[in-house]
């Protein structure tokens, strides 16, 4: 195996074109803001002493709120309470966000730094059916840009199909990992009601 170094990459890939470089903004432009406001789903990337973490984030409306042209607010809704991303942010604020909008071939990428707050007024502003996020992630934008659509096109991401047939269920994964102590068919059967009850 030939392991490449940074110096090898320019030889293999060449220089990026003008569009790849000039699409980068250091704040939300009106166009980037419109795209992000339409996104109900993003992936949050963080880094900490134990390594990196990628966490899916979603909502039934905009997944983040632009506080102004430099700051985004991401409410931390119910999850598995591992708080890997939050712990990373508390120790190392570097974050990346990738926003997807159903039907669009483009992704919007944001790189920046984040801090956590439990500010009562900000949490209250995200109230959903009487429920509040316990914390809000506030991201200062370092750069924002769109990613070309080739990956989404190659994956057929928005095609009308279901690729999940035959995949192991969470209950099956847990049962295998714990020799049957946790998970199983009962875990899977209870999940829809549990999810509906704890969505926010």
XYZ file of N, CA and C in Angstrom:
600
model
N 0.852 -1.183 0.000
C 0.000 0.000 0.000
C 0.891 1.236 0.000
N 0.612 2.154 -0.904
C 1.362 3.404 -0.996
C 0.593 4.486 -0.250
N 1.052 4.850 0.958
C 0.364 5.864 1.745
C 0.812 7.248 1.301
N -0.156 8.085 0.948
C 0.143 9.399 0.394
C 0.375 10.436 1.480
N 1.200 11.415 1.162
C 1.420 12.562 2.027
C 0.766 13.783 1.386
N 0.658 14.850 2.163
C -0.004 16.051 1.648
C 0.630 16.520 0.347
N 1.946 16.448 0.253
C 2.619 16.899 -0.958
C 2.265 16.105 -2.197
N 1.788 14.864 -2.024
C 1.409 14.036 -3.173
C 0.085 14.476 -3.792
N -0.752 15.155 -3.021
C -2.121 15.420 -3.463
C -2.189 16.395 -4.621
N -1.347 17.431 -4.615
C -1.365 18.394 -5.715
C -1.007 17.716 -7.034
N -0.081 16.774 -6.974
C 0.293 16.033 -8.180
C -0.878 15.216 -8.720
N -1.667 14.651 -7.826
C -2.775 13.780 -8.244
C -4.009 14.585 -8.643
N -4.326 15.625 -7.872
C -5.587 16.348 -8.076
C -5.442 17.675 -8.802
N -4.273 18.233 -8.842
C -4.113 19.526 -9.489
C -4.679 20.642 -8.633
N -4.825 21.808 -9.250
C -5.329 22.982 -8.540
C -6.842 23.073 -8.699
N -7.569 23.494 -7.658
C -9.018 23.665 -7.783
C -9.352 24.808 -8.731
N -10.512 24.714 -9.382
C -10.958 25.757 -10.295
C -11.454 26.983 -9.552
N -11.672 28.035 -10.307
C -12.091 29.307 -9.715
C -13.413 29.172 -8.961
N -14.366 28.416 -9.515
C -15.666 28.282 -8.855
C -15.525 27.617 -7.490
N -14.613 26.637 -7.381
C -14.420 25.946 -6.109
C -13.905 26.877 -5.026
N -13.132 27.872 -5.417
C -12.552 28.797 -4.450
C -13.444 29.997 -4.178
N -14.104 30.501 -5.202
C -14.851 31.751 -5.050
C -16.248 31.554 -4.469
N -16.685 30.309 -4.329
C -18.000 30.048 -3.726
C -17.980 30.190 -2.210
N -16.806 30.314 -1.618
C -16.657 30.332 -0.159
C -16.931 31.732 0.378
N -17.834 31.814 1.372
C -18.135 33.076 2.044
C -17.788 32.940 3.522
N -17.497 34.055 4.182
C -17.195 34.016 5.612
C -18.398 34.381 6.462
N -19.553 34.483 5.818
C -20.798 34.780 6.526
C -21.946 34.303 5.646
N -23.153 34.330 6.174
C -24.319 33.931 5.391
C -24.633 34.993 4.351
N -24.564 34.615 3.087
C -25.102 35.470 2.042
C -26.606 35.225 1.987
N -27.380 36.083 1.327
C -28.816 35.817 1.228
C -29.114 34.448 0.617
N -28.306 34.032 -0.365
C -28.553 32.742 -1.029
C -28.251 31.580 -0.083
N -27.142 31.645 0.624
C -26.825 30.574 1.564
C -27.841 30.543 2.701
N -28.283 31.704 3.135
C -29.283 31.755 4.204
C -30.573 31.074 3.777
N -31.009 31.290 2.539
C -32.253 30.662 2.056
C -32.129 29.150 2.040
N -30.989 28.649 1.618
C -30.790 27.211 1.572
C -30.821 26.627 2.980
N -30.085 27.239 3.902
C -30.021 26.717 5.263
C -31.379 26.793 5.950
N -32.146 27.841 5.683
C -33.496 27.954 6.262
C -34.424 26.858 5.759
N -34.141 26.311 4.573
C -34.976 25.245 4.017
C -34.559 23.863 4.499
N -33.396 23.758 5.142
C -32.861 22.451 5.532
C -33.492 21.966 6.829
N -34.040 20.773 6.784
C -34.582 20.126 7.979
C -33.607 19.107 8.557
N -32.485 18.902 7.857
C -31.530 17.878 8.272
C -30.114 18.378 8.063
N -29.252 18.088 9.026
C -27.825 18.352 8.859
C -27.039 17.316 9.641
N -25.776 17.217 9.326
C -24.838 16.400 10.099
C -23.888 17.351 10.801
N -23.719 17.156 12.103
C -22.838 17.972 12.926
C -21.553 17.200 13.173
N -20.427 17.750 12.726
C -19.134 17.137 12.969
C -18.397 17.885 14.060
N -17.866 17.138 15.035
C -17.116 17.735 16.139
C -15.832 16.949 16.338
N -14.929 17.530 17.144
C -13.653 16.869 17.439
C -13.335 17.080 18.898
N -12.784 16.044 19.521
C -12.421 16.138 20.925
C -11.241 15.245 21.223
N -10.842 15.154 22.480
C -9.663 14.366 22.850
C -9.765 12.890 22.455
N -10.967 12.339 22.437
C -11.128 10.930 22.070
C -11.215 10.714 20.570
N -11.313 11.814 19.801
C -11.418 11.681 18.351
C -12.559 12.510 17.805
N -13.074 12.092 16.666
C -14.122 12.847 15.981
C -15.485 12.221 16.209
N -16.529 12.995 15.899
C -17.897 12.506 16.041
C -18.751 13.144 14.950
N -19.617 12.373 14.348
C -20.585 12.886 13.382
C -21.980 12.555 13.863
N -22.810 13.565 14.026
C -24.128 13.379 14.633
C -25.217 13.910 13.704
N -26.219 13.076 13.350
C -27.329 13.580 12.551
C -28.245 14.455 13.391
N -28.709 15.552 12.812
C -29.631 16.462 13.486
C -30.791 16.743 12.542
N -32.015 16.707 13.059
C -33.176 16.948 12.220
C -34.295 17.607 12.985
N -35.208 18.229 12.250
C -36.352 18.894 12.862
C -37.497 18.883 11.862
N -38.686 19.266 12.310
C -39.836 19.300 11.400
C -39.967 20.654 10.716
N -39.023 21.522 10.954
C -38.892 22.812 10.275
C -37.405 23.048 10.111
N -36.976 24.285 10.012
C -35.542 24.531 9.873
C -34.756 23.886 11.014
N -33.695 23.159 10.672
C -32.915 22.456 11.685
C -32.050 23.425 12.490
N -31.698 24.560 11.899
C -30.996 25.609 12.634
C -31.714 26.932 12.394
N -31.379 27.912 13.219
C -31.892 29.267 13.036
C -30.698 30.206 12.892
N -30.742 31.052 11.897
C -29.711 32.077 11.760
C -30.014 33.190 12.754
N -29.081 33.440 13.662
C -29.239 34.551 14.598
C -28.864 35.866 13.927
N -27.888 35.808 13.049
C -27.495 36.917 12.186
C -26.622 36.320 11.096
N -25.893 37.136 10.371
C -25.135 36.600 9.233
C -23.892 35.816 9.654
N -23.528 35.844 10.926
C -22.343 35.126 11.398
C -22.641 33.985 12.363
N -23.866 33.919 12.891
C -24.156 32.940 13.941
C -25.398 32.108 13.616
N -25.281 30.794 13.870
C -26.395 29.858 13.739
C -26.682 29.247 15.102
N -27.948 28.982 15.379
C -28.349 28.332 16.627
C -28.994 26.994 16.305
N -28.496 25.936 16.948
C -28.974 24.569 16.735
C -29.469 24.019 18.064
N -30.795 23.873 18.231
C -31.307 23.331 19.499
C -30.937 21.862 19.634
N -30.605 21.446 20.844
C -30.267 20.043 21.090
C -31.506 19.309 21.586
N -32.253 18.741 20.637
C -33.454 17.989 20.970
C -33.091 16.603 21.482
N -34.104 15.865 21.913
C -33.914 14.548 22.523
C -33.088 13.646 21.624
N -32.196 12.904 22.245
C -31.381 11.920 21.542
C -31.099 10.766 22.480
N -29.915 10.200 22.359
C -29.590 9.032 23.178
C -28.873 9.397 24.480
N -28.697 10.695 24.724
C -28.057 11.209 25.947
C -26.591 10.792 26.098
N -25.956 10.349 25.024
C -24.509 10.102 25.088
C -23.741 11.425 25.129
N -24.321 12.465 24.571
C -23.765 13.825 24.481
C -22.326 13.869 23.973
N -21.985 12.972 23.047
C -20.636 12.977 22.484
C -20.319 14.322 21.835
N -21.249 14.825 21.013
C -21.011 16.094 20.320
C -20.903 17.246 21.309
N -21.776 17.278 22.303
C -21.773 18.379 23.270
C -20.494 18.369 24.101
N -20.072 17.187 24.499
C -18.833 17.080 25.269
C -17.650 17.563 24.434
N -17.636 17.184 23.160
C -16.559 17.651 22.284
C -16.558 19.170 22.166
N -17.735 19.745 21.946
C -17.820 21.204 21.788
C -17.346 21.916 23.049
N -17.689 21.381 24.212
C -17.277 22.010 25.467
C -15.756 22.022 25.611
N -15.079 21.060 24.981
C -13.629 20.951 25.119
C -12.861 21.467 23.912
N -13.477 21.436 22.737
C -12.818 21.868 21.497
C -13.916 22.371 20.573
N -14.003 23.675 20.399
C -15.153 24.271 19.721
C -15.218 24.089 18.217
N -14.231 23.462 17.599
C -14.260 23.315 16.141
C -15.411 22.416 15.706
N -16.221 22.911 14.756
C -17.370 22.142 14.265
C -17.489 22.292 12.755
N -18.181 21.326 12.173
C -18.600 21.397 10.775
C -20.057 20.982 10.707
N -20.796 21.620 9.818
C -22.195 21.269 9.556
C -22.350 21.005 8.070
N -23.102 19.966 7.736
C -23.471 19.721 6.344
C -24.988 19.650 6.254
N -25.578 20.580 5.499
C -27.027 20.682 5.364
C -27.484 20.040 4.063
N -28.546 19.239 4.155
C -29.179 18.646 2.985
C -30.631 19.077 2.942
N -31.101 19.377 1.736
C -32.511 19.708 1.514
C -33.062 18.673 0.556
N -34.116 18.002 0.968
C -34.700 16.946 0.160
C -35.018 17.458 -1.241
N -34.543 16.739 -2.242
C -34.790 17.103 -3.631
C -33.671 17.907 -4.257
N -32.828 18.539 -3.456
C -31.726 19.335 -3.993
C -30.479 18.468 -4.110
N -29.751 18.644 -5.187
C -28.509 17.914 -5.352
C -27.348 18.522 -4.604
N -27.504 19.729 -4.100
C -26.398 20.415 -3.444
C -26.460 20.254 -1.934
N -25.297 20.261 -1.331
C -25.181 20.323 0.120
C -24.513 21.646 0.462
N -24.877 22.200 1.607
C -24.225 23.418 2.091
C -23.365 23.028 3.280
N -22.111 23.466 3.245
C -21.168 23.130 4.305
C -20.798 24.390 5.077
N -20.780 24.264 6.396
C -20.368 25.345 7.285
C -19.256 24.814 8.181
N -18.165 25.534 8.235
C -17.089 25.242 9.184
C -16.950 26.438 10.109
N -16.759 26.166 11.386
C -16.633 27.273 12.320
C -16.323 26.791 13.714
N -16.722 27.583 14.687
C -16.527 27.238 16.096
C -17.868 27.358 16.815
N -18.023 26.561 17.853
C -19.309 26.517 18.553
C -19.111 26.609 20.058
N -20.157 27.096 20.712
C -20.255 27.076 22.165
C -21.657 26.608 22.532
N -21.806 26.166 23.773
C -23.085 25.666 24.278
C -23.675 26.661 25.262
N -25.001 26.748 25.249
C -25.673 27.584 26.236
C -26.983 26.936 26.660
N -27.349 27.179 27.912
C -28.684 26.806 28.387
C -29.483 28.062 28.699
N -29.141 29.158 28.015
C -29.824 30.433 28.206
C -31.336 30.236 28.112
N -32.046 30.629 29.151
C -33.482 30.345 29.240
C -34.256 30.983 28.097
N -33.920 32.219 27.758
C -34.668 32.914 26.703
C -34.437 32.258 25.345
N -33.190 31.898 25.068
C -32.913 31.252 23.781
C -33.565 29.879 23.714
N -33.459 29.086 24.773
C -34.122 27.776 24.781
C -35.629 27.926 24.603
N -36.224 28.900 25.291
C -37.660 29.134 25.188
C -38.069 29.501 23.774
N -37.193 30.168 23.043
C -37.532 30.584 21.679
C -37.683 29.399 20.733
N -37.193 28.233 21.149
C -37.329 27.021 20.337
C -38.456 26.115 20.825
N -39.302 26.586 21.731
C -40.356 25.756 22.305
C -41.152 25.039 21.226
N -41.404 23.744 21.454
C -42.144 22.928 20.496
C -43.141 22.093 21.283
N -44.427 22.422 21.146
C -45.478 21.720 21.878
C -45.181 21.651 23.380
N -44.714 22.763 23.915
C -44.456 22.842 25.342
C -43.120 22.262 25.778
N -42.344 21.729 24.866
C -41.050 21.147 25.221
C -39.928 22.063 24.757
N -38.842 22.068 25.538
C -37.711 22.935 25.252
C -36.447 22.094 25.078
N -35.518 22.560 24.260
C -34.208 21.897 24.239
C -33.497 22.169 25.555
N -32.702 21.224 25.996
C -31.947 21.435 27.237
C -30.794 22.401 27.026
N -30.220 22.385 25.830
C -29.145 23.311 25.486
C -29.304 23.724 24.026
N -28.587 24.762 23.642
C -28.531 25.225 22.261
C -27.065 25.354 21.875
N -26.727 24.855 20.702
C -25.387 24.992 20.146
C -25.375 26.262 19.305
N -24.491 27.185 19.611
C -24.370 28.426 18.853
C -23.068 28.343 18.055
N -23.198 28.395 16.729
C -22.067 28.226 15.826
C -21.692 29.569 15.223
N -20.427 29.947 15.371
C -19.898 31.114 14.674
C -19.333 30.634 13.350
N -19.846 31.182 12.255
C -19.463 30.738 10.923
C -18.057 31.226 10.593
N -17.191 30.296 10.227
C -15.884 30.644 9.695
C -15.918 30.694 8.181
N -16.587 29.687 7.602
C -16.779 29.658 6.156
C -18.028 28.864 5.830
N -18.668 29.244 4.735
C -19.856 28.553 4.240
C -19.743 28.453 2.730
N -20.085 27.284 2.197
C -20.007 27.100 0.748
C -20.853 25.909 0.345
N -21.173 25.832 -0.949
C -21.950 24.696 -1.434
C -21.017 23.622 -1.958
N -21.481 22.387 -1.822
C -20.754 21.226 -2.328
C -21.406 20.796 -3.623
N -20.597 20.434 -4.598
C -21.177 20.044 -5.890
C -22.060 18.815 -5.729
N -22.956 18.620 -6.662
C -24.026 17.637 -6.538
C -23.622 16.223 -6.919
N -22.395 15.983 -7.318
C -22.045 14.654 -7.825
C -22.303 13.538 -6.817
N -21.980 13.769 -5.545
C -22.171 12.715 -4.546
C -23.647 12.342 -4.414
N -24.527 13.351 -4.374
C -25.963 13.094 -4.239
C -26.493 12.391 -5.491
N -26.012 12.797 -6.646
C -26.442 12.165 -7.906
C -25.968 10.718 -7.952
N -24.700 10.482 -7.627
C -24.173 9.115 -7.643
C -24.965 8.206 -6.713
N -25.307 8.731 -5.525
C -26.019 7.915 -4.537
C -27.497 7.753 -4.859
N -28.031 8.556 -5.794
C -29.468 8.505 -6.069
C -30.268 8.804 -4.820
N -29.787 9.775 -4.038
C -30.313 10.000 -2.698
C -31.806 10.287 -2.672
N -32.299 11.013 -3.655
C -33.711 11.403 -3.625
C -34.564 10.570 -4.553
N -34.040 9.487 -5.081
C -34.860 8.605 -5.912
C -35.906 7.919 -5.051
N -37.029 7.603 -5.668
C -38.151 6.999 -4.948
C -37.898 5.503 -4.785
N -37.128 5.176 -3.751
C -36.842 3.763 -3.506
C -36.497 3.584 -2.039
N -36.477 2.332 -1.596
C -36.148 1.992 -0.213
C -35.030 0.953 -0.254
N -33.849 1.360 0.205
C -32.693 0.461 0.207
C -32.521 -0.271 1.536
N -33.479 -0.170 2.439
C -33.281 -0.694 3.790
C -33.724 -2.151 3.960
N -34.291 -2.756 2.938
C -34.778 -4.139 3.068
C -33.630 -5.075 3.431
N -33.854 -5.866 4.469
C -32.871 -6.851 4.882
C -31.797 -6.337 5.820
N -31.783 -5.028 6.108
C -30.787 -4.509 7.037
C -31.122 -4.927 8.468
N -30.112 -5.136 9.309
C -30.403 -5.468 10.703
C -31.078 -4.298 11.407
N -31.970 -4.609 12.313
C -32.673 -3.577 13.074
C -31.826 -3.179 14.285
N -32.116 -2.007 14.878
C -31.408 -1.652 16.113
C -31.548 -2.725 17.200
N -32.729 -3.302 17.322
C -32.922 -4.362 18.313
C -32.023 -5.557 18.057
N -31.873 -5.946 16.793
C -30.995 -7.057 16.451
C -29.529 -6.721 16.729
N -29.129 -5.490 16.412
C -27.748 -5.073 16.674
C -27.465 -5.119 18.177
N -28.378 -4.552 18.971
C -28.184 -4.545 20.424
C -28.152 -5.954 20.994
N -29.060 -6.809 20.543
C -29.103 -8.178 21.054
C -27.800 -8.907 20.752
N -27.266 -8.701 19.564
C -26.008 -9.349 19.205
C -24.849 -8.801 20.022
N -24.828 -7.476 20.242
C -23.728 -6.849 20.982
C -23.736 -7.215 22.466
N -24.921 -7.558 23.003
C -25.046 -7.795 24.447
C -25.410 -9.238 24.778
N -25.258 -10.121 23.808
C -25.634 -11.530 24.008
C -27.065 -11.658 24.516
N -27.952 -10.807 23.992
C -29.369 -10.886 24.304
C -29.808 -10.162 25.549
N -28.895 -9.505 26.268
C -29.279 -8.805 27.488
C -30.093 -7.544 27.213
N -29.821 -6.865 26.087
C -30.520 -5.637 25.711
C -30.951 -5.788 24.264
N -32.085 -5.178 23.929
C -32.524 -5.166 22.540
C -33.482 -6.289 22.221
N -33.387 -6.774 20.999
C -34.263 -7.833 20.551
C -35.538 -7.305 19.926
N -36.450 -8.230 19.644
C -37.699 -7.884 18.957
C -38.537 -6.911 19.775
N -38.513 -7.045 21.100
C -39.295 -6.144 21.935
C -38.824 -4.701 21.826
N -37.521 -4.513 21.750
C -36.966 -3.167 21.585
C -37.478 -2.543 20.297
N -37.432 -3.297 19.204
C -37.904 -2.789 17.914
C -39.405 -2.516 17.938
N -40.185 -3.394 18.571
C -41.634 -3.221 18.605
C -42.031 -1.986 19.396
N -41.270 -1.663 20.450
C -41.601 -0.514 21.299
C -41.091 0.806 20.739
N -40.166 0.751 19.768
C -39.509 1.963 19.296
C -40.464 3.010 18.716
N -41.424 2.666 17.843
C -42.275 3.716 17.273
C -43.015 4.536 18.329
N -43.561 3.866 19.351
C -44.278 4.601 20.403
C -43.307 5.425 21.235
N -42.147 4.857 21.531
C -41.140 5.557 22.316
C -40.639 6.788 21.582
N -40.412 6.644 20.288
C -39.949 7.783 19.481
C -40.987 8.892 19.448
N -42.259 8.514 19.253
C -43.323 9.519 19.190
C -43.448 10.270 20.504
N -43.217 9.565 21.606
C -43.371 10.176 22.933
C -42.184 11.075 23.294
N -41.012 10.798 22.721
C -39.803 11.501 23.137
C -39.150 12.245 21.967
N -39.933 12.640 20.965
C -39.356 13.255 19.778
C -38.682 14.591 20.093
N -39.265 15.361 21.011
C -38.670 16.648 21.425
C -38.452 16.641 22.927
